Coordinates of C-alpha atoms and ligand atoms in Angstrom, one line a residue:
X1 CA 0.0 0.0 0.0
X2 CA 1.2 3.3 -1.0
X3 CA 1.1 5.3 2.4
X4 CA 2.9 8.7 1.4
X5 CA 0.7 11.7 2.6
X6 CA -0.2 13.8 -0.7
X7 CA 0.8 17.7 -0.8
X8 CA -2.2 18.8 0.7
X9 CA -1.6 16.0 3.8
X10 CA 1.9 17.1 4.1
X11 CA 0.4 21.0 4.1
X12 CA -2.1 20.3 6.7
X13 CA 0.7 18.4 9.2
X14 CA 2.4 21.2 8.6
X15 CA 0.2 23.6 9.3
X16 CA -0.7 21.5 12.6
X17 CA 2.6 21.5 13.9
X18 CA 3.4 25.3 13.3
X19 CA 0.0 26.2 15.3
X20 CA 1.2 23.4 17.9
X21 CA 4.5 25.0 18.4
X22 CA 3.4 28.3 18.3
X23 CA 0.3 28.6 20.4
X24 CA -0.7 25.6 21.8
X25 CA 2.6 24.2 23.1
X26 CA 3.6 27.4 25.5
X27 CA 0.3 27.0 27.7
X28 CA -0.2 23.4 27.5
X29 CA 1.0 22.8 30.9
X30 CA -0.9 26.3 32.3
X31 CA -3.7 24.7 30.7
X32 CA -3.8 21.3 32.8
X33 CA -2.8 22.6 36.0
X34 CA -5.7 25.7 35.9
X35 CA -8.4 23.3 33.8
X36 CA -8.9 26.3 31.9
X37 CA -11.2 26.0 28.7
X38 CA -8.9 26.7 25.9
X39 CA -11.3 29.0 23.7
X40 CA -8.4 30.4 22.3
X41 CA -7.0 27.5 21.0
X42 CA -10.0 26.2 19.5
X43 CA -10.8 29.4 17.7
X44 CA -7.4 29.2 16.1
X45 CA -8.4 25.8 15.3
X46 CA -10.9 26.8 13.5
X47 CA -9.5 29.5 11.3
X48 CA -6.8 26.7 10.1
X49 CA -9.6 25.4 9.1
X50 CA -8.3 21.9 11.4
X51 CA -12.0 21.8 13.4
X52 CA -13.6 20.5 10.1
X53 CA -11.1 18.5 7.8
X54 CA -13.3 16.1 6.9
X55 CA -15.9 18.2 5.8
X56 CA -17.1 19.5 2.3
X57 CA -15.7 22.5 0.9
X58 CA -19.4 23.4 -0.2
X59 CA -19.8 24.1 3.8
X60 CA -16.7 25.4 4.8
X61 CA -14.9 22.3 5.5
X62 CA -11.1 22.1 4.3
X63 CA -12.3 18.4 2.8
X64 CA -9.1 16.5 3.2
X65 CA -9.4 13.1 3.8
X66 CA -8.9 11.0 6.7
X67 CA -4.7 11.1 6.0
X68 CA -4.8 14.3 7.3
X69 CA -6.8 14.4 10.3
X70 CA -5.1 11.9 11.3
X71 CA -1.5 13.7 11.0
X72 CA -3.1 16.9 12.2
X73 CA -4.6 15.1 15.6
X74 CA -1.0 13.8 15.8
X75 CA 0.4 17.5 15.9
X76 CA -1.7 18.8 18.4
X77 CA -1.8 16.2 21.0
X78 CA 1.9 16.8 21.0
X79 CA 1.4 19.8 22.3
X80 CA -1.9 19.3 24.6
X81 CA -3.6 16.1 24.3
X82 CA -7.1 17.6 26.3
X83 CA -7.2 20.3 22.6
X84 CA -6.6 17.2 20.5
X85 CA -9.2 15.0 21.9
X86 CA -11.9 18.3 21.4
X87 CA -10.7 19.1 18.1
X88 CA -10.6 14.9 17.4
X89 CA -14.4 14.7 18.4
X90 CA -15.8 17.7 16.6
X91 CA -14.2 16.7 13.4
X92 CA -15.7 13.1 14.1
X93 CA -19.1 14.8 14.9
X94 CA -18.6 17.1 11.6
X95 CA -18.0 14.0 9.1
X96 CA -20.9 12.0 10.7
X97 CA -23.2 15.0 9.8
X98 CA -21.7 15.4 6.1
X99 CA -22.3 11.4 5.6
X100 CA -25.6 11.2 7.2
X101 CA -27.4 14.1 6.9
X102 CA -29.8 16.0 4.9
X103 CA -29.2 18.8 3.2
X104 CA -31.0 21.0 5.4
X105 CA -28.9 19.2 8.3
X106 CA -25.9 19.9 6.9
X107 CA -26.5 23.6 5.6
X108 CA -27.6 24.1 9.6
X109 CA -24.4 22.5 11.5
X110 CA -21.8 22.5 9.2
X111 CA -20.6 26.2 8.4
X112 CA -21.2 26.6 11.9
X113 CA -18.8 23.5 12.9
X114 CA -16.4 25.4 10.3
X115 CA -16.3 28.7 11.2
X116 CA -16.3 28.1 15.0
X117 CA -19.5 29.9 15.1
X118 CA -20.2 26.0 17.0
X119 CA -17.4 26.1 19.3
X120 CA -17.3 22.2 19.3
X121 CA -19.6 19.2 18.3
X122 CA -20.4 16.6 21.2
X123 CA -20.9 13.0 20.8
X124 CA -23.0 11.8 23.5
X125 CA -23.5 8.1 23.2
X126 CA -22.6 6.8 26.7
X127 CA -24.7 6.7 30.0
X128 CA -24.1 6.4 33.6
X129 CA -25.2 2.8 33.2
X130 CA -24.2 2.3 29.7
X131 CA -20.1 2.4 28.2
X132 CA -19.3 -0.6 26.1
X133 CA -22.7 -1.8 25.8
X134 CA -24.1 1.2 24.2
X135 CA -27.1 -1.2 23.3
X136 CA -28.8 -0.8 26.8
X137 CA -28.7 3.1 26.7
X138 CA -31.8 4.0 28.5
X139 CA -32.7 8.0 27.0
X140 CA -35.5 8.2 25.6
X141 CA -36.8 9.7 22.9
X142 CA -40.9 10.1 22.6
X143 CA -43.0 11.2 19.6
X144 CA -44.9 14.7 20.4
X145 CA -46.9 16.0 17.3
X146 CA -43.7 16.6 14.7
X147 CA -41.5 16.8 17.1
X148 CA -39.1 14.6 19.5
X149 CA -39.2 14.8 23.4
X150 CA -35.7 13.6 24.4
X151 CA -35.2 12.7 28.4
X152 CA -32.5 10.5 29.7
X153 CA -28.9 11.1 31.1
X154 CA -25.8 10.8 29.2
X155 CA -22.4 10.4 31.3
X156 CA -18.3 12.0 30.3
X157 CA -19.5 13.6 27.5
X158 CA -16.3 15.6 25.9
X159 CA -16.9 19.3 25.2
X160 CA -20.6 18.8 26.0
X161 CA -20.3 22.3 28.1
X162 CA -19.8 24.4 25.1
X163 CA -21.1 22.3 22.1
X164 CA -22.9 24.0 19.4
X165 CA -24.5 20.8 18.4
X166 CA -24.4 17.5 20.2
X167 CA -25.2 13.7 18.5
X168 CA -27.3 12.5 20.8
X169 CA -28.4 8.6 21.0
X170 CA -31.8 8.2 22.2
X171 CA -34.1 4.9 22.4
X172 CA -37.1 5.5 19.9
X173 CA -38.2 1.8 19.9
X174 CA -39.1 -0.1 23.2
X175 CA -35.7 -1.5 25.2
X176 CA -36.2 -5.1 24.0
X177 CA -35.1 -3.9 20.9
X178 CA -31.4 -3.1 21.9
X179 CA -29.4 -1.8 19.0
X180 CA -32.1 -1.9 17.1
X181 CA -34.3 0.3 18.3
X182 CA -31.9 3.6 18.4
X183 CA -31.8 6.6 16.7
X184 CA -29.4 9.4 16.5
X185 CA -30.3 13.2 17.2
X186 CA -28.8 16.4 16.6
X187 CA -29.2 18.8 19.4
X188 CA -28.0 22.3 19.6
X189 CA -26.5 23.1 22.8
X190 CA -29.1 26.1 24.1
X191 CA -32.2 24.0 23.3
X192 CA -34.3 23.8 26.6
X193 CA -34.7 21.3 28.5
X194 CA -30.7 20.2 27.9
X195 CA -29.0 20.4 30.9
X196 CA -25.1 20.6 31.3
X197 CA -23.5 19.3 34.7
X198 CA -20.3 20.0 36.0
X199 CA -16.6 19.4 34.2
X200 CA -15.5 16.7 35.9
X201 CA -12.2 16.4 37.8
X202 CA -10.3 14.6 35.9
X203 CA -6.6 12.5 36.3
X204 CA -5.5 13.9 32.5
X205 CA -6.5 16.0 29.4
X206 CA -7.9 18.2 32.4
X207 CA -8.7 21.1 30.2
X208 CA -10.8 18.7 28.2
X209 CA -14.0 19.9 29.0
X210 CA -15.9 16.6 30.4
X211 CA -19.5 17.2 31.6
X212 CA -22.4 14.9 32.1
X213 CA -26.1 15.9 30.4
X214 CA -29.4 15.8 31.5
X215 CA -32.5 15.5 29.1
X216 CA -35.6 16.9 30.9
X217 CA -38.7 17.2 28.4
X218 CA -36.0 18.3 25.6
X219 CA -38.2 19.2 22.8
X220 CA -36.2 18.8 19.0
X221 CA -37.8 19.2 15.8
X222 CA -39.1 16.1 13.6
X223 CA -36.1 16.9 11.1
X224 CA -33.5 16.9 14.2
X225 CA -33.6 12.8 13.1
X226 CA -30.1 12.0 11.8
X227 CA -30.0 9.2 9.4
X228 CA -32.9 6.4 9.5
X229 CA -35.6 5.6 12.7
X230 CA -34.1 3.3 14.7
X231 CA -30.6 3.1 12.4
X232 CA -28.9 5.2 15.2
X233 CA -26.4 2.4 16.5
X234 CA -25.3 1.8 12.5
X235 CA -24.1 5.8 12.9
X236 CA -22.6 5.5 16.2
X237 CA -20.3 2.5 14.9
X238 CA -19.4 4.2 11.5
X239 CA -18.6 7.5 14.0
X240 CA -16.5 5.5 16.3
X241 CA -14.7 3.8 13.4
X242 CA -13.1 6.9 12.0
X243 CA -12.8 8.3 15.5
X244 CA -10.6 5.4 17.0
X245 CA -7.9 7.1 14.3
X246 CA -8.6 10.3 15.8
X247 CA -7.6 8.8 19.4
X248 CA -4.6 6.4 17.8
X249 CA -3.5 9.7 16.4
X250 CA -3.8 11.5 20.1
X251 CA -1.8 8.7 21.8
X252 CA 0.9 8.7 19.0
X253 CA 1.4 12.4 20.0
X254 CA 1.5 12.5 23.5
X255 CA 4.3 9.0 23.1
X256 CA 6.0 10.9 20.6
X257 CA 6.1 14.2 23.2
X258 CA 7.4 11.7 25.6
X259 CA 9.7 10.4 23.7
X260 CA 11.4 13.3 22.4
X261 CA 11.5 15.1 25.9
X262 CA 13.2 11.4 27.1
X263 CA 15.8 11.5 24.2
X264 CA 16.9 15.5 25.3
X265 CA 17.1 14.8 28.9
X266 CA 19.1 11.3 28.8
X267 CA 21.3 13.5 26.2
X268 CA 22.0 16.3 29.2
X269 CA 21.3 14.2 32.5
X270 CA 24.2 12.7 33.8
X271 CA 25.3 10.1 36.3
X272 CA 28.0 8.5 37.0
X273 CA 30.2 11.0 35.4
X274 CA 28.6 10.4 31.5
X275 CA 25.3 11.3 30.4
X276 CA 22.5 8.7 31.3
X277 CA 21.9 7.8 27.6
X278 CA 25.3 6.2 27.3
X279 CA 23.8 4.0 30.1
X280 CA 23.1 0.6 28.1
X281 CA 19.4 0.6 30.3
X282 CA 18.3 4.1 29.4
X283 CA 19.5 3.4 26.0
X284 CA 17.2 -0.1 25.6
X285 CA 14.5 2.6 26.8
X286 CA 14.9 5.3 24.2
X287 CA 15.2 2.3 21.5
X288 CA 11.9 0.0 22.7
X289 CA 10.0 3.9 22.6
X290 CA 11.0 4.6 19.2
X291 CA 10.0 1.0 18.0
X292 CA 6.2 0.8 19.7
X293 CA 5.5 4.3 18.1
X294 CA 6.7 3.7 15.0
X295 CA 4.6 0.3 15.1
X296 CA 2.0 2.3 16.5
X297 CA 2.3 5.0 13.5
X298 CA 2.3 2.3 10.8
X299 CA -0.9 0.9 12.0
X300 CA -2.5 4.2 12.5
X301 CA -1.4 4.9 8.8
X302 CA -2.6 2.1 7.5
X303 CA -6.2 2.4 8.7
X304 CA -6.3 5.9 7.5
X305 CA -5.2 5.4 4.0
X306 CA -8.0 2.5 3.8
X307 CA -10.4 5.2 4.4
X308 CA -9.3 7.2 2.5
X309 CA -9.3 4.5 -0.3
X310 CA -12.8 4.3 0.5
X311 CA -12.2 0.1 1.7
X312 CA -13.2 -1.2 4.8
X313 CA -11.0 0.0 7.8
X314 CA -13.1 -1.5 10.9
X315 CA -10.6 -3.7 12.2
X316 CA -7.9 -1.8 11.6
X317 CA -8.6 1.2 13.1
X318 CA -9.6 -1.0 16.5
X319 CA -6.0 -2.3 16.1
X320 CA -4.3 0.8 15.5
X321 CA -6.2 2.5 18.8
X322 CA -5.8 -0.6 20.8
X323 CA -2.0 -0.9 19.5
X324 CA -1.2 3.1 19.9
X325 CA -3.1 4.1 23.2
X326 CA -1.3 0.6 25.3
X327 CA 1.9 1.9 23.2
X328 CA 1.6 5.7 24.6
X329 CA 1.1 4.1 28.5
X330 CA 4.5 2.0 28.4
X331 CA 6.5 4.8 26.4
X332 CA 5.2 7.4 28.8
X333 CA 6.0 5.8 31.6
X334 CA 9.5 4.8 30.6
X335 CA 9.2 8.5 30.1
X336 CA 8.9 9.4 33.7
X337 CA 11.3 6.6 34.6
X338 CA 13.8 8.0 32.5
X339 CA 13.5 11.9 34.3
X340 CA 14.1 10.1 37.5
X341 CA 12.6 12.2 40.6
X342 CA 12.4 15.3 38.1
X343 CA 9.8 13.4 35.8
X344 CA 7.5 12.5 39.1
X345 CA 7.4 16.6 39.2
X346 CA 4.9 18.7 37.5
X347 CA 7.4 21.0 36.8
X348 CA 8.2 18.8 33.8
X349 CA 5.7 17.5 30.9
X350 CA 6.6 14.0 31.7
X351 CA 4.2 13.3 34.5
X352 CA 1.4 15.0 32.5
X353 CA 2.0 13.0 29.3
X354 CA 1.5 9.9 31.5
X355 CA -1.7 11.4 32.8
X356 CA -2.9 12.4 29.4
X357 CA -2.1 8.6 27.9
X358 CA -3.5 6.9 30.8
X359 CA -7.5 7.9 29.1
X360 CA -6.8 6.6 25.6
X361 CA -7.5 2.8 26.1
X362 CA -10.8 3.9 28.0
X363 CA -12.7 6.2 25.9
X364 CA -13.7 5.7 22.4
X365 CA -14.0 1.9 22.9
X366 CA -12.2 0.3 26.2
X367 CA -8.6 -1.7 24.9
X368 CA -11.0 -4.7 25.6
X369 CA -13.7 -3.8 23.4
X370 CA -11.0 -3.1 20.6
X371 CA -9.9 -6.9 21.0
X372 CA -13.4 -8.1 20.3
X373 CA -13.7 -6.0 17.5
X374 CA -11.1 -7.6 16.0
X375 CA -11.8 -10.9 17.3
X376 CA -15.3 -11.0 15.8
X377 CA -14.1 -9.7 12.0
X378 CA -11.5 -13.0 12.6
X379 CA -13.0 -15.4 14.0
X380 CA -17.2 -15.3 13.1
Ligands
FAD401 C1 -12.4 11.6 29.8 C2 -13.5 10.8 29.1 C3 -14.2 11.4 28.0 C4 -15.2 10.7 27.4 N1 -15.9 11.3 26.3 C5 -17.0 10.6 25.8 C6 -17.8 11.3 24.8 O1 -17.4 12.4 24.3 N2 -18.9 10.7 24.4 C7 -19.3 9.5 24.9 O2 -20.3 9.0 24.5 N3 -18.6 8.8 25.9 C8 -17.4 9.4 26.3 N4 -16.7 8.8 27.3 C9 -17.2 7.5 27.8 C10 -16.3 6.3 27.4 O3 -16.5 6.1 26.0 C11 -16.6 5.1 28.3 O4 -16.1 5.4 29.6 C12 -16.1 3.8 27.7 O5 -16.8 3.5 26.6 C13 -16.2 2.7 28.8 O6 -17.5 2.6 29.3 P1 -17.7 2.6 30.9 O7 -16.9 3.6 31.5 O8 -19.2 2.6 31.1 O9 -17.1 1.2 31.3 P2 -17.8 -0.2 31.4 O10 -18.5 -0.4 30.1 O11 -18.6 -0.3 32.6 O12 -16.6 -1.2 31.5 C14 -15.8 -1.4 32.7 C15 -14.7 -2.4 32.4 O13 -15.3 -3.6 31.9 C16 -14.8 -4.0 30.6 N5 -15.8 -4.6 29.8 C17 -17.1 -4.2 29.5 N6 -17.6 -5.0 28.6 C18 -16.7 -5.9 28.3 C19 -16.8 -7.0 27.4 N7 -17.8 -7.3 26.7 N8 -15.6 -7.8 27.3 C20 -14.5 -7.5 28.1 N9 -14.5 -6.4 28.9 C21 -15.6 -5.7 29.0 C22 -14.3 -2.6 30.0 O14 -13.3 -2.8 29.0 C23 -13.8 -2.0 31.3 O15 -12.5 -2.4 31.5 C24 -15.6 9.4 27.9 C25 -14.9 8.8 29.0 C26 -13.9 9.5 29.6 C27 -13.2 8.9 30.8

């Protein structure tokens, strides 16, 4: 498979990295000790036009395939993983309204998602009592005249606090029905009735905002139906396909970050009169680092040139998340390891990469969901 990005890939990681380094990378740290909401950032994301690759050019999207999202996620996480995973989701919640919607649905949402006017897009799938098993989500959603009533609770839901327009997953066919009988919603973020809780105090990507939802009597239109009646859980899979790149992408930065900082320190640390890195241990370190993320990159790759080739990429893009978030943990904690006392310190980005890793085999599909996924395309 020929996996060299095109100009316009190469231009967009490059573009990623510059905005990385030049205004995302200084406050990254300021960011995840305060939990501040990085507006700034995201606005910036937006004029790049990085908050809407995947979306049509006809609606303000930059329309650049999955290649470059992919690169682009990469860049940013370097920098601040809790920005990545925002700008990851809304980009994920932006192509699922270019493939499913109508063209009414997409004339609504996406200029907005473009232009930032919608600071992000939510995905709100999971539930206090339902994570892997999004099949017994409990929200309901109830015919009223032409419209929908939605009520239910949704759990974690990223950037929920400041979406312009939220997926939301609602039962419309009675529970005995389990995947079968959900449908998908769009919800803008002020309609009444939608109730935003707290962020939540979290252990990394802490300026990630993370809020649950309540649904009381949340009154949508008829036409706020994305995709078919009841063909919501067909959506969600398709969403969390091309997603699971978005979060192998996030975990190949943060290891890379790692890594790099790791290489400069053993270069300038020293101990026992030499710097650490001519230590044969610390050496083996760097080396088994360097070899998980570059496995990790090729996987990641692979599944996102398959998309963009328009083939099936399921299984691969479970491997390449399941492969490059476990990756991420081991290389950032070698990481750490490798700073000694200075890398258990938040004065240094090592602890805080370790942190940020630690969510990646959780969200977007548990590491143990990713192994079924695979399991089942090998072995039914
Ligand atoms: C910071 C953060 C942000 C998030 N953002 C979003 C978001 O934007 N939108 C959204 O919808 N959700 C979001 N989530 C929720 C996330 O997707 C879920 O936490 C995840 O899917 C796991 O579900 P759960 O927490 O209910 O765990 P559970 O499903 O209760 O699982 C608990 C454990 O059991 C294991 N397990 C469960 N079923 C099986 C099985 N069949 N085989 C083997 N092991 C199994 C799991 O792997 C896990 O180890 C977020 C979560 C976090 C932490």
């Amino acid at each position: 498979m020929d996996m060299d990005p095109s100009e316009i890939e190469a231009l967009v990681q490059q573009t990623a990295h510059e905005f990385a380094n030049r205004v995302i990378a200084p406050q990254a740290s300021d960011l995840d000790a305060t939990e501040r909401f990085p507006s700034d950032v995201l606005r910036g994301l937006s004029e790049i036009g990085l908050m809407s690759i995947n979306v049509p050019h006809e609606y303000g999207g930059a329309d650049a395939g999955a290649v470059a999202f992919a690169l682009a996620v990469e860049q940013i996480a370097r920098a601040c993983a809790s920005c990545a995973v925002m700008m990851s989701v809304t980009n994920m919640v932006g192509e699922t309204i270019a493939r499913f919607g109508t063209d009414g649905q997409k004339s609504r949402h996406l200029p907005k998602l473009a232009s930032g006017e919608h600071v992000l897009g939510s995905f709100a799938l999971s539930e206090p009592d339902a994570g892997s098993d999004p099949a017994g989500l409990r929200t309901m959603a109830t015919r009223d005249g032409g419209d929908w009533i939605l009520d239910g609770a949704k759990q974690w839901i990223t950037g929920g606090g400041h979406a312009g327009v939220l997926l939301v997953w609602a039962r419309t066919a009675p529970t005995a029905a389990g995947a079968k009988g959900l449908s998908c919603f769009l919800v803008e973020g002020s309609t009444p009735g939608l109730k935003v809780g707290r962020a939540e105090d979290k252990m990394g990507i802490r300026a990630s905002n993370t809020v649950a939802l309540q649904f009381d009597a949340c009154r949508v239109s008829g036409d706020a139906l994305l995709g078919d009646l009841n063909g919501g859980f067909r959506i969600a899979m398709a969403a969390l396909d091309g997603g699971r790149i978005g979060i192998a992408a996030q975990a190949l930065g943060i290891a890379g970050a790692a890594l790099d900082e790791s290489i400069a320190w053993a270069k300038t640390r020293s101990a026992f009169g030499v710097p650490i890195g001519e230590h044969q241990a610390i050496g083996g370190k760097i080396s088994d680092m360097r070899t998980q993320i570059d496995a990790a990159r090729l996987l990641m790759a692979r599944a996102a040139f398959l998309k963009r080739a328009g083939q099936p990429y399921t299984r691969e893009a479970s491997m390449a998340k399941l492969f490059a978030s476990e990756a991420a943990i081991r290389v950032c904690n070698e990481a750490v390891q490798i700073h000694g006392g200075y890398g258990y310190m938040r004065e240094f980005a090592a602890e805080r990469h370790l942190r940020d890793a630690r969510v990646t085999t959780i969200y977007e599909g548990t590491s143990e969901i990713q192994r079924s996924v695979i399991a089942r395309t090998l072995l039914l």
